[in-house]
Coordinates of C-alpha atoms in Angstrom, one line a residue:
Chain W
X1 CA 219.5 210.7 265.9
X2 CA 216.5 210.8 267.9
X3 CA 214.1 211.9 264.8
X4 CA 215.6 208.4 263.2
X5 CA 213.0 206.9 266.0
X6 CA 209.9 209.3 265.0
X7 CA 206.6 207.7 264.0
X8 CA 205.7 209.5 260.5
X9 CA 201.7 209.8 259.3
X10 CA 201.2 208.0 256.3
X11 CA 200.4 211.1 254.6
X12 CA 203.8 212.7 255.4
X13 CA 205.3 209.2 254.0
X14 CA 203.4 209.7 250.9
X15 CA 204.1 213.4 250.8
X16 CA 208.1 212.7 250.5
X17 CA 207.2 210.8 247.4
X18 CA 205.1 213.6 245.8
X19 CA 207.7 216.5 246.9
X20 CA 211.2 214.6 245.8
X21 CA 209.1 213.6 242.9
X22 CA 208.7 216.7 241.8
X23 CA 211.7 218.4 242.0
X24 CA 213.8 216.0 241.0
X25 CA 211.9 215.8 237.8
X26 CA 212.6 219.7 237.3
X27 CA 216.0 218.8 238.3
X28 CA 216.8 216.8 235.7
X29 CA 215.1 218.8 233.0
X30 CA 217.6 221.2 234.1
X31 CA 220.5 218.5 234.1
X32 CA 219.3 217.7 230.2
X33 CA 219.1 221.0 229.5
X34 CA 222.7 221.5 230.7
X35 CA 223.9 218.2 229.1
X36 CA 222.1 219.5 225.2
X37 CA 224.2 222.5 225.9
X38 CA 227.3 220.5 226.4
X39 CA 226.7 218.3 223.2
X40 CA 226.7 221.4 221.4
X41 CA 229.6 222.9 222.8
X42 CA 231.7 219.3 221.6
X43 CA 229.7 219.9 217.9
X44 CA 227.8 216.3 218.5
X45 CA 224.3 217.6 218.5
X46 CA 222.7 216.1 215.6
X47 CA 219.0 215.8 214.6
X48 CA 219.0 212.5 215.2
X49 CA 220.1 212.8 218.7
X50 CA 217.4 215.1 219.4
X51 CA 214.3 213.4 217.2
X52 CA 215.6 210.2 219.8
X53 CA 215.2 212.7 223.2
X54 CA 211.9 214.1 222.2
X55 CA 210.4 210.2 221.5
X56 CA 212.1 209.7 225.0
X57 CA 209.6 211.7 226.4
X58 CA 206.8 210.8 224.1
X59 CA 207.3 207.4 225.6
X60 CA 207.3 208.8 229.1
X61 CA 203.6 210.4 228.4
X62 CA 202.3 207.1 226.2
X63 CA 203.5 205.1 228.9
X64 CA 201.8 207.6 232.3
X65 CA 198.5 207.5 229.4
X66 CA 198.2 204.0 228.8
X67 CA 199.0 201.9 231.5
X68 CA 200.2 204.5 234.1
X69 CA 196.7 205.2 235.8
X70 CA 195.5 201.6 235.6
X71 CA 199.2 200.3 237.1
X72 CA 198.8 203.0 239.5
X73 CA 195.2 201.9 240.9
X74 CA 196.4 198.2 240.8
X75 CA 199.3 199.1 242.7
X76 CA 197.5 200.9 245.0
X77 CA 195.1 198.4 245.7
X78 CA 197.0 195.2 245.4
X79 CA 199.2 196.9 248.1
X80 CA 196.7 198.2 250.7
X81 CA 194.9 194.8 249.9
X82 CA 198.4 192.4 251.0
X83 CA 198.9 194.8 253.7
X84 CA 195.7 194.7 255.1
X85 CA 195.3 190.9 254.8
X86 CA 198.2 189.2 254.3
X87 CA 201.1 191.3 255.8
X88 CA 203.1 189.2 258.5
X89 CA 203.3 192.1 260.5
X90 CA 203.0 195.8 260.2
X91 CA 206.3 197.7 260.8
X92 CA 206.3 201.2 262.6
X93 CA 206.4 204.2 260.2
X94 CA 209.4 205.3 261.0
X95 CA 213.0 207.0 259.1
X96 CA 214.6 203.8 260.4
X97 CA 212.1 201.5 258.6
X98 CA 212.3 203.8 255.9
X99 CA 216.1 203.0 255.7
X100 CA 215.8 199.1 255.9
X101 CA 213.0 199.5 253.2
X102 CA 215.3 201.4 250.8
X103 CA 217.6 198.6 251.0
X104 CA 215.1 196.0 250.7
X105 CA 213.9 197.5 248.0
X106 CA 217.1 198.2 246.2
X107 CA 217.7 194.3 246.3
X108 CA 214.4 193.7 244.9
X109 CA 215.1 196.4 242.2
X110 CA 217.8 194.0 241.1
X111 CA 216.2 191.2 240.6
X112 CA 213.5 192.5 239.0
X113 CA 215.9 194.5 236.5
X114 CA 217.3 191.3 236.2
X115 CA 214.2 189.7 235.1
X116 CA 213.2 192.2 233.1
X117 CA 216.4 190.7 231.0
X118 CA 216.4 187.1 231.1
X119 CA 212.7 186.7 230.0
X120 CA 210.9 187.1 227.1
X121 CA 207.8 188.8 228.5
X122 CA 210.2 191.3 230.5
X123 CA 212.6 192.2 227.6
X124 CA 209.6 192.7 225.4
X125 CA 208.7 195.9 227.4
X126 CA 212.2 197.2 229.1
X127 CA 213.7 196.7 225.4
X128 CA 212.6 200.1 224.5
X129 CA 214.5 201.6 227.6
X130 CA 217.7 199.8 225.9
X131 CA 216.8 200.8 222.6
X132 CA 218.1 204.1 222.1
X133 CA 221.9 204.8 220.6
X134 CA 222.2 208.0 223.2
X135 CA 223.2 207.8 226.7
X136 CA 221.4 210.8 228.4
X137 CA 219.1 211.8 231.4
X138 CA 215.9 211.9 228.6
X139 CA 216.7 208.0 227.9
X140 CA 216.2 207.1 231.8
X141 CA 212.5 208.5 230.5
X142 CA 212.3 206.1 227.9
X143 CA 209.5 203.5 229.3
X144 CA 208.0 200.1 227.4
X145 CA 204.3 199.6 227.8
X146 CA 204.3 197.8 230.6
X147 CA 207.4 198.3 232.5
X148 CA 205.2 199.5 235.3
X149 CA 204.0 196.2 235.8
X150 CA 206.3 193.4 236.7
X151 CA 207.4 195.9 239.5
X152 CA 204.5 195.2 241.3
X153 CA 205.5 191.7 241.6
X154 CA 209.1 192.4 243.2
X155 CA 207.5 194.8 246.0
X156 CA 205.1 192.9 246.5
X157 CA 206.6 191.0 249.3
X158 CA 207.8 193.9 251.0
X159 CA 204.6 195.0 251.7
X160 CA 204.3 191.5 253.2
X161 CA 206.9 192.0 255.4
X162 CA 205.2 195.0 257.1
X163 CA 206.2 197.8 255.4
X164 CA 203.1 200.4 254.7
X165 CA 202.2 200.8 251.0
X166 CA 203.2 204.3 251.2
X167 CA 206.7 203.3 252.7
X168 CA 207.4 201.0 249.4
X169 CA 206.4 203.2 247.0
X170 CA 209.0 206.0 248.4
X171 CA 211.6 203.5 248.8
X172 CA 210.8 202.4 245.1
X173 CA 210.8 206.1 243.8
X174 CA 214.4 206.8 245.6
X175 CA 216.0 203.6 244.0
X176 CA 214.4 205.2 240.4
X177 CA 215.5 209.0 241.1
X178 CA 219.1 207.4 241.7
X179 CA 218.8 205.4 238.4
X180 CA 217.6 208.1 236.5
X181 CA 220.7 210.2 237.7
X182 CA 223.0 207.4 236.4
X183 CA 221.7 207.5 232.6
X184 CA 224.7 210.7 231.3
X185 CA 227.9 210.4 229.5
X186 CA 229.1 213.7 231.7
X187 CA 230.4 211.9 234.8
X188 CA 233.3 209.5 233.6
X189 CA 234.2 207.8 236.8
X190 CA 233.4 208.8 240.9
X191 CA 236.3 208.1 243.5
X192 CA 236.9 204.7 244.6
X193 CA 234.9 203.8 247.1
X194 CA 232.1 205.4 245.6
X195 CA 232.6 203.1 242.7
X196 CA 233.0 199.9 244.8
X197 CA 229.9 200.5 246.7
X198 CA 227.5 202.6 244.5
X199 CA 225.6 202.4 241.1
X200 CA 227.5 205.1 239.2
X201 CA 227.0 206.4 235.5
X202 CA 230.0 204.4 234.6
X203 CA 228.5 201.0 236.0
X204 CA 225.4 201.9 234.2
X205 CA 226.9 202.5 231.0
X206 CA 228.0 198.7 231.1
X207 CA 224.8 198.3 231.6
X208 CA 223.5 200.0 228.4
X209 CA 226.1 198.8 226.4
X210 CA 225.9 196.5 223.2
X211 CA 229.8 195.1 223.7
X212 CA 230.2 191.3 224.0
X213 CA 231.2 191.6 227.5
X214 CA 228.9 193.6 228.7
X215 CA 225.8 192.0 228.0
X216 CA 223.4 191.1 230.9
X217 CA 225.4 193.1 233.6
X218 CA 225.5 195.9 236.3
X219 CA 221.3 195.7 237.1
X220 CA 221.7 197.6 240.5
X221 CA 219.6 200.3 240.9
X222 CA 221.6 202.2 244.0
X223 CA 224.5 199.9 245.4
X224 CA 226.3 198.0 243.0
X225 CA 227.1 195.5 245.9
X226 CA 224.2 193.4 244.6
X227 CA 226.1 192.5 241.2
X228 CA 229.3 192.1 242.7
X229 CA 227.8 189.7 245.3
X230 CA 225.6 187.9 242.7
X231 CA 228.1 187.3 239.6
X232 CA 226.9 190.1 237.0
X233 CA 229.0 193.2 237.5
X234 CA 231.3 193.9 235.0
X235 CA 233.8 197.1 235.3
X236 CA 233.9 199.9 232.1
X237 CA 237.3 199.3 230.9
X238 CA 236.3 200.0 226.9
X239 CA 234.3 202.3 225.1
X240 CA 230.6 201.6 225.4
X241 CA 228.4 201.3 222.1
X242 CA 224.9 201.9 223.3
X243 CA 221.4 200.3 222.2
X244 CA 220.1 196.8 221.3
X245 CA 221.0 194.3 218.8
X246 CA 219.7 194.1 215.9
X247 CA 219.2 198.2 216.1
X248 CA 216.0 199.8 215.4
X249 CA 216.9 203.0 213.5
X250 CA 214.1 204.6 214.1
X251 CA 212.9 207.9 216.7
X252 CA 209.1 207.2 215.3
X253 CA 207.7 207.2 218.6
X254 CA 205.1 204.8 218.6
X255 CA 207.7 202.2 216.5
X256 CA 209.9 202.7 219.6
X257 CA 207.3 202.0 222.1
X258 CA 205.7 199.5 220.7
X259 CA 209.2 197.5 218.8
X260 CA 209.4 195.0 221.8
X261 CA 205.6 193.8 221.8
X262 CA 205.6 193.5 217.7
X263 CA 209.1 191.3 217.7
X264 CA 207.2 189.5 220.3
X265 CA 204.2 188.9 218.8
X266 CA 205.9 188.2 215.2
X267 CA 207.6 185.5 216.7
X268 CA 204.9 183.5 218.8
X269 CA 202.7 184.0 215.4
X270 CA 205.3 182.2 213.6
X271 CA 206.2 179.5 216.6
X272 CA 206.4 176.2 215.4
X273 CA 205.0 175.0 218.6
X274 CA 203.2 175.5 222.1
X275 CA 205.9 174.5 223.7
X276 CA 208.1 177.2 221.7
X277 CA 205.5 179.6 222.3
X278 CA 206.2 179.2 226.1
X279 CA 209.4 179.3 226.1
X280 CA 209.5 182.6 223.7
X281 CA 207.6 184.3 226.9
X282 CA 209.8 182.9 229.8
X283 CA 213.1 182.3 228.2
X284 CA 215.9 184.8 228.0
X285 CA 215.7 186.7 224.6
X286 CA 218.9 185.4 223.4
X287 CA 217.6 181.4 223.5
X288 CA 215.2 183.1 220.5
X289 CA 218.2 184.7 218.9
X290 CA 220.0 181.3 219.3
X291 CA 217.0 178.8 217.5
X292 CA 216.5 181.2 215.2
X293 CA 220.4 181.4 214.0
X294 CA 219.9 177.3 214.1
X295 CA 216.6 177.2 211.6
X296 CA 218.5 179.3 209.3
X297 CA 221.3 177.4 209.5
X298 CA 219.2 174.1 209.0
X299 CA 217.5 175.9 206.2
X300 CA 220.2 177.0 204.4
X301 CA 222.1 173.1 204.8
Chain N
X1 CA 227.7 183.4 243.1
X2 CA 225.3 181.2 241.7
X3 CA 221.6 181.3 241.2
X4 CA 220.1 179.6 244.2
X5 CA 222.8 181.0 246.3
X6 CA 222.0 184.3 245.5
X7 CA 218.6 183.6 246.4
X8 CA 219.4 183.1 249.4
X9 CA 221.5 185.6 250.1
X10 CA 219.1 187.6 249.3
X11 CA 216.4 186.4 251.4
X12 CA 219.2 186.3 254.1
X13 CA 219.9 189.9 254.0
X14 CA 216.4 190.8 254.0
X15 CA 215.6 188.7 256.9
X16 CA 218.4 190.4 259.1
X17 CA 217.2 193.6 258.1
X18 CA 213.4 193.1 258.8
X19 CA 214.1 191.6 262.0
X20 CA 216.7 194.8 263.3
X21 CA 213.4 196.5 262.5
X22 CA 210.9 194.6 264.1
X23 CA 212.5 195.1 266.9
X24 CA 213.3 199.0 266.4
X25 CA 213.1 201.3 269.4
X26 CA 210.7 202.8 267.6
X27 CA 208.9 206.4 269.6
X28 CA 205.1 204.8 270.3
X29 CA 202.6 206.7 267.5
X30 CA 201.2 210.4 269.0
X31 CA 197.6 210.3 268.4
X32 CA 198.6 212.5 265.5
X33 CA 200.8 210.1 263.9
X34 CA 198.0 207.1 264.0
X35 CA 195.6 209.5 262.0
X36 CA 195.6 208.1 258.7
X37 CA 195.2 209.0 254.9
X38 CA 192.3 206.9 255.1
X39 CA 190.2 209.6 256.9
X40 CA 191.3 212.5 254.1
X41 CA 189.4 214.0 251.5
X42 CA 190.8 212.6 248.2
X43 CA 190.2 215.5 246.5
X44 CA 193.7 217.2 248.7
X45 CA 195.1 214.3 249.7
X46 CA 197.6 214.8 247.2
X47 CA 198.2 218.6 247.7
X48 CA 198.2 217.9 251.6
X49 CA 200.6 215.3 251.2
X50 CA 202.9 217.7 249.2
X51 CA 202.5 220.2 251.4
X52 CA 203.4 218.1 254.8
X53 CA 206.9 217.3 253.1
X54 CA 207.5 220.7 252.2
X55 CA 206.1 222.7 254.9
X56 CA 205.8 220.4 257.9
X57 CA 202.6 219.4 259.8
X58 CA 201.3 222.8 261.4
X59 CA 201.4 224.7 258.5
X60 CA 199.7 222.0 256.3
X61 CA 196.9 221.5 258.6
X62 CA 196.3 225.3 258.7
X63 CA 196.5 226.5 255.4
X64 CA 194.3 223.5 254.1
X65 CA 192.7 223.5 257.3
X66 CA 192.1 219.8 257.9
X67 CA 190.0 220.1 260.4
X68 CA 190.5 216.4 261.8
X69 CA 194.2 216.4 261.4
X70 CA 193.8 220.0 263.6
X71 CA 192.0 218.3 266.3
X72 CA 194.1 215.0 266.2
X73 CA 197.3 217.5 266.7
X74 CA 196.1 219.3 269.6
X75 CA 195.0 216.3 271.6
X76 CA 198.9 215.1 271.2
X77 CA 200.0 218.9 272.3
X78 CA 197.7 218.9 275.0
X79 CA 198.8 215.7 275.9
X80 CA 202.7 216.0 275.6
X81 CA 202.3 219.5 277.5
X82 CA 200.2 217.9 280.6
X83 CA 201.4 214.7 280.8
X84 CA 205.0 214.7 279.6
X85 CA 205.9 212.0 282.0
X86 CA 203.7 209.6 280.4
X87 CA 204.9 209.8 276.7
X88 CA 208.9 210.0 278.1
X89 CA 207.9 206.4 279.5
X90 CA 205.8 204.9 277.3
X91 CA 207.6 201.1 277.4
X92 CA 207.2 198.9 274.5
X93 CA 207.4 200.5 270.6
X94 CA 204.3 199.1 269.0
X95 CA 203.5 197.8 265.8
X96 CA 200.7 198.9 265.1
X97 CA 198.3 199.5 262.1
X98 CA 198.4 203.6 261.4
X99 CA 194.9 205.5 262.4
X100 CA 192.9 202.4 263.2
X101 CA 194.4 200.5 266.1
X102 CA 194.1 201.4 269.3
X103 CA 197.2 201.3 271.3
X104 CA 197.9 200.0 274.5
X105 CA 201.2 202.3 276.1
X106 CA 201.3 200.4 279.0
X107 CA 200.3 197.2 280.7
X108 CA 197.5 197.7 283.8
X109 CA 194.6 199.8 284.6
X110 CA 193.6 200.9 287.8
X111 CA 189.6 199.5 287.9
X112 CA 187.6 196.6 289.0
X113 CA 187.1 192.8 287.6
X114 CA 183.9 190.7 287.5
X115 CA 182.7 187.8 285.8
X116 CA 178.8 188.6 284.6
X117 CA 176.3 188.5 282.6
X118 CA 177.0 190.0 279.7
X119 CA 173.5 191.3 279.7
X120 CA 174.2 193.0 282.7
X121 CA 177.0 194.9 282.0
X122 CA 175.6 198.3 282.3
X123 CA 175.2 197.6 286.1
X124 CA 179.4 196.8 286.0
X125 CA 179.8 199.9 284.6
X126 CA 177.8 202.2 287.1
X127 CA 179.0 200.1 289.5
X128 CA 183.2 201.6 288.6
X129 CA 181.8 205.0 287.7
X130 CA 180.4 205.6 291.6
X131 CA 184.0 204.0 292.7
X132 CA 184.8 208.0 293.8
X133 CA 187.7 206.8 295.5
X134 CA 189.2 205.8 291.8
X135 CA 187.7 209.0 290.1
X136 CA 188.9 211.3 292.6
X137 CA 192.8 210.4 292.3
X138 CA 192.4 211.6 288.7
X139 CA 194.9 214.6 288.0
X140 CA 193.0 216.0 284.8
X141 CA 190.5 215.9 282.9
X142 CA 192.1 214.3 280.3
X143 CA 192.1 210.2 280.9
X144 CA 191.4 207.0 279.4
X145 CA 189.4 204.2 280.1
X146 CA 189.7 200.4 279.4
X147 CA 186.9 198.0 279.6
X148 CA 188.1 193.9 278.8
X149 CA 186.1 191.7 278.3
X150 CA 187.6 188.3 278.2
X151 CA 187.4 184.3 279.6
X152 CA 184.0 184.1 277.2
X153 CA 181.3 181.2 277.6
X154 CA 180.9 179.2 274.7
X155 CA 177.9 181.3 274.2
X156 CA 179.5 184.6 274.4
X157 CA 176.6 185.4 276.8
X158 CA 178.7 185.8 279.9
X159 CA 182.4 186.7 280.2
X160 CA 184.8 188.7 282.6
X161 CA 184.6 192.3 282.2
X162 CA 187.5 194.3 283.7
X163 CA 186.9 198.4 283.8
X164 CA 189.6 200.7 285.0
X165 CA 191.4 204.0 284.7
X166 CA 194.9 203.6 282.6
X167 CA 196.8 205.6 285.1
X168 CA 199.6 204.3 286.2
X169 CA 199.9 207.3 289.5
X170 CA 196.8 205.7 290.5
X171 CA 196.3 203.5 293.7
X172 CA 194.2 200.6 293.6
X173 CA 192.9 196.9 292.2
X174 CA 195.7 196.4 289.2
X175 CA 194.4 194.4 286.1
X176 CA 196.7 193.3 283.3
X177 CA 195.7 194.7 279.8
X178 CA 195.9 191.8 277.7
X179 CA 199.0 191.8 275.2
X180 CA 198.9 190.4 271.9
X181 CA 198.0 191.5 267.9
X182 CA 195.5 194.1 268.2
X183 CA 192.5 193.7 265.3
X184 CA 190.3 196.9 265.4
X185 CA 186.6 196.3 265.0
X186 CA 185.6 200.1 265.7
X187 CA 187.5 203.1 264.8
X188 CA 188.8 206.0 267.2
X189 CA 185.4 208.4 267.2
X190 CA 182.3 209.1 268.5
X191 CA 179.8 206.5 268.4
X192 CA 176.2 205.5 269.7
X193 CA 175.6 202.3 272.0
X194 CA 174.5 200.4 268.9
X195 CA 177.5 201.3 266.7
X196 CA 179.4 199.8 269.4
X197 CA 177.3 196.3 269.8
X198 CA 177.5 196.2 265.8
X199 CA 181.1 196.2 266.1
X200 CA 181.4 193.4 267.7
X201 CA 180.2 191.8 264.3
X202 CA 183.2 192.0 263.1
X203 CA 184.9 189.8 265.4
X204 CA 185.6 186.2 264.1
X205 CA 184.1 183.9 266.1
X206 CA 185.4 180.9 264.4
X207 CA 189.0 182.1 266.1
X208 CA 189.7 181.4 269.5
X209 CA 189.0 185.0 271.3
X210 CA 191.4 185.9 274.2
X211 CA 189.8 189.4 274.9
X212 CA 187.8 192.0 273.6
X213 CA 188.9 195.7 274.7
X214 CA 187.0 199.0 274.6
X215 CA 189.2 202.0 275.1
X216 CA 187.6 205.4 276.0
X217 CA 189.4 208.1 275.5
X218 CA 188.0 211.4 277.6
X219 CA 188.7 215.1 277.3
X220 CA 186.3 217.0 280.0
X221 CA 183.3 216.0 278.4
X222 CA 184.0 214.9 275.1
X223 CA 184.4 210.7 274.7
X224 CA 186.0 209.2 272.1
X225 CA 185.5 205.6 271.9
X226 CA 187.6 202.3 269.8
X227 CA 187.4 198.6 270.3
X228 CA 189.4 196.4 269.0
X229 CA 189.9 192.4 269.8
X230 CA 192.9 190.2 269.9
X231 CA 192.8 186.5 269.4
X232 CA 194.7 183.5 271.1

């Protein structure tokens, strides 16, 4: 256990990140590839299903194109900056830090998943990740213009804490590698412990899901103990329908990428107020839903 | 769980954890370790990076023959192969910036302490060099140096300067490095007399200083040379 203890360069830190990057993006491929083949071998491969996994990855490249580079760079820099001159301490670079960042970092996943639900500004971009009917590895691909963002924001304070730049951004790429795993029909349910402890494809299907009960739960990225502890897990117990309400019917590519940003912007155009306008933007999604419902109903009394 | 409480839990848990590491047992940084990204071509950082995961350090440093990263790794094999003894008892893990801070193993030097003129400090210096009874307990001709300046007038004109040896075999006139958050002023290099005034630039003079230390790092010959100041 000695090697837990080891100082690490910063360049090895950042090397980790580049070589489990790597593979595990060839690793899914594969998985996908292997998960098409068993869609086909249950006769449920439709074109529709496949138009929807080839705009998953058209959202993956508009998404690395248009704000990837420029996130990137301000992550970079808003990172080295905090830890240069505003970082409370600086902690060694070591596997055990690495460790207590992971977890760290896994809570901070959570809230910022959670976020991403429960306000406007988030839902508008992470929408499109909930947007498709499938649940496959290619929709864990399926990225919102600036879902790369608000991130920043949640790791931010780890970097205050200490942690080198480099360390955060590893521990922030293992808590997405685990998500991305999570996003297949394949694995119905782990043993039990692994369930009461870990994220798991089942969890995350709840999370996907459209059903009543489901709404607004399971937002771990690797330990489900976050939701359990904080009041939003909710256990698969019925069969999951996937997507958003209202649907969007559509594998156009850019309508999918860009859905979240125009229902957004339709709506603050047609706010009868400032105030409304705020609200839109911090509010969860379903407080729109709700005052819309109530104008109609006012409308139509 | 509510919403505040889960806050708090959460800040909670994170506290625990960063405090378990803060104070980690952590192995003190080889010179090899504290070399930093920063001093890398961009151009292979990424490939270099890549390849440090996947092949390990040697072979990295080879086959993209990082020349710096080649030297910083043999001083830490030269070192761990002479002075073993020295790296098994390095006390207190250090938090330290990576590449840029000096780092202080250890807690006296071996040397002499005056208060002077800071004018006059090349005379304090020849003064410790000719100290042959110091120089000639040296084992090899690998060593370190650690000049202190500290206890400033308000002027910064005169201050005490303590030179010595950080050996801890050696006999002689102990002086307490001071301990405290390290700020670098002047990288680990080679620099000229007047890089090493100007780094003293950098130093915030509105703070209250409690020392200013020059470490010199010696291999035969070659001198290697950081600064770095630490304030009340």
């Amino acid at each position: 256990m000695e090697f837990l203890n080891q100082t690490l360069t910063d360049l090895e830190v950042y090397g980790w990140e580049e070589f489990i990057g790597y593979w595990f993006f060839i690793a899914t491929v594969a998985l996908f590839i292997f998960e098409l083949v068993a869609v086909g071998f249950m006769k449920k491969m439709t074109w529709n299903l496949i138009g929807d996994s080839i705009t998953n990855f058209i959202t993956l490249v508009s998404y690395r194109v248009l704000g990837g580079v420029f996130i990137a760079l301000f992550y970079l820099a808003g990172f080295f900056w905090i830890y240069e001159n505003f970082s409370i301490t600086q902690l060694p670079i070591t596997w055990v830090s690495l460790i207590g960042c992971i977890i760290i970092a896994d809570m901070a996943y959570y809230w910022e998943h959670r976020f991403m639900h429960v306000c406007g500004l988030g839902w508008a971009t992470h929408t499109v990740h909930h947007s498709s009917p499938y649940f496959n590895i290619s929709v864990a691909y399926r990225f919102g213009p600036l879902d790369g963002l608000f991130p920043f924001f949640f790791h931010a304070p780890l970097v205050m804490l200490g942690f080198h730049p480099f360390m955060v951004f590893l521990a922030e790429a293992l808590v997405q590698f685990y998500q991305t795993a999570l996003h297949t029909e394949l694995v119905k349910k782990l043993p039990r412990p692994v369930e009461a402890v870990m994220n798991t494809p089942s969890h995350h299907r709840v999370h996907h899901a459209t059903n009543s009960k489901y709404i607004d739960k399971n937002y771990a990225g690797i330990f489900i103990i976050w939701d359990k502890m904080f009041g939003t897990f909710a256990e698969e117990d019925e069969k999951v329908r996937f997507g958003v309400y209202p649907r969007i019917n559509s594998v156009n590519p850019v309508k999918v990428f860009f859905h979240g940003f125009v229902k957004l912007g339709s709506q603050l155009w047609n706010a009868p107020s400032w105030s409304y306008r705020f609200k839109l933007l911090v509010k969860p999604p379903i407080w729109a839903w709700e005052q819309e419902q109530k104008a109609k109903a006012q409308a139509s009394s | 769980m509510n919403f505040p409480m889960s806050v708090l839990t959460t800040c909670l848990i994170t506290g625990v954890i960063w405090l378990g590491l803060v104070f980690q047992k952590a192995n003190p940084p080889t010179d090899f370790e504290k070399y930093s990204t920063l001093e890398m071509d961009p151009a292979t950082l990424s490939d270099a990076a890549y390849s440090m995961a996947a092949y390990g350090r040697e072979e990295t440093i080879k086959f993209f023959n990082l020349d710096n990263y080649k030297k910083q790794l043999q001083l830490t094999q030269s070192a761990q192969a002479s002075e073993p003894k020295q790296i098994e008892t390095a006390s207190k893990p250090v938090v330290a910036k990576p590449a840029i801070k000096a780092v202080v193993e250890s807690n006296t030097i071996v040397g002499i302490s005056k208060s002077i003129q800071l004018a006059s400090i090349d005379g304090l210096w020849k003064e410790f060099l000719d100290q042959k009874a110091l120089s000639g307990q040296l084992k090899s001709e690998r060593f370190t140096i650690f000049a202190i300046y500290s206890d400033f007038n308000s002027q910064f004109s005169r201050a005490r300067v303590s030179i010595g040896y950080f050996d801890k075999a050696m006999k002689g006139n102990r002086i307490d490095l001071p301990q405290g958050k390290q700020v670098p002023i002047l990288k680990k290099g080679q620099h000229s007399m007047s890089a090493m005034v100007s780094a003293w630039d950098k130093i915030d003079y509105q703070r209250p200083v409690k020392a200013v230390v020059e470490r010199r790092d010696y291999i035969g010959e070659q001198e290697t040379i950081s600064s770095f100041v630490i304030y009340q």
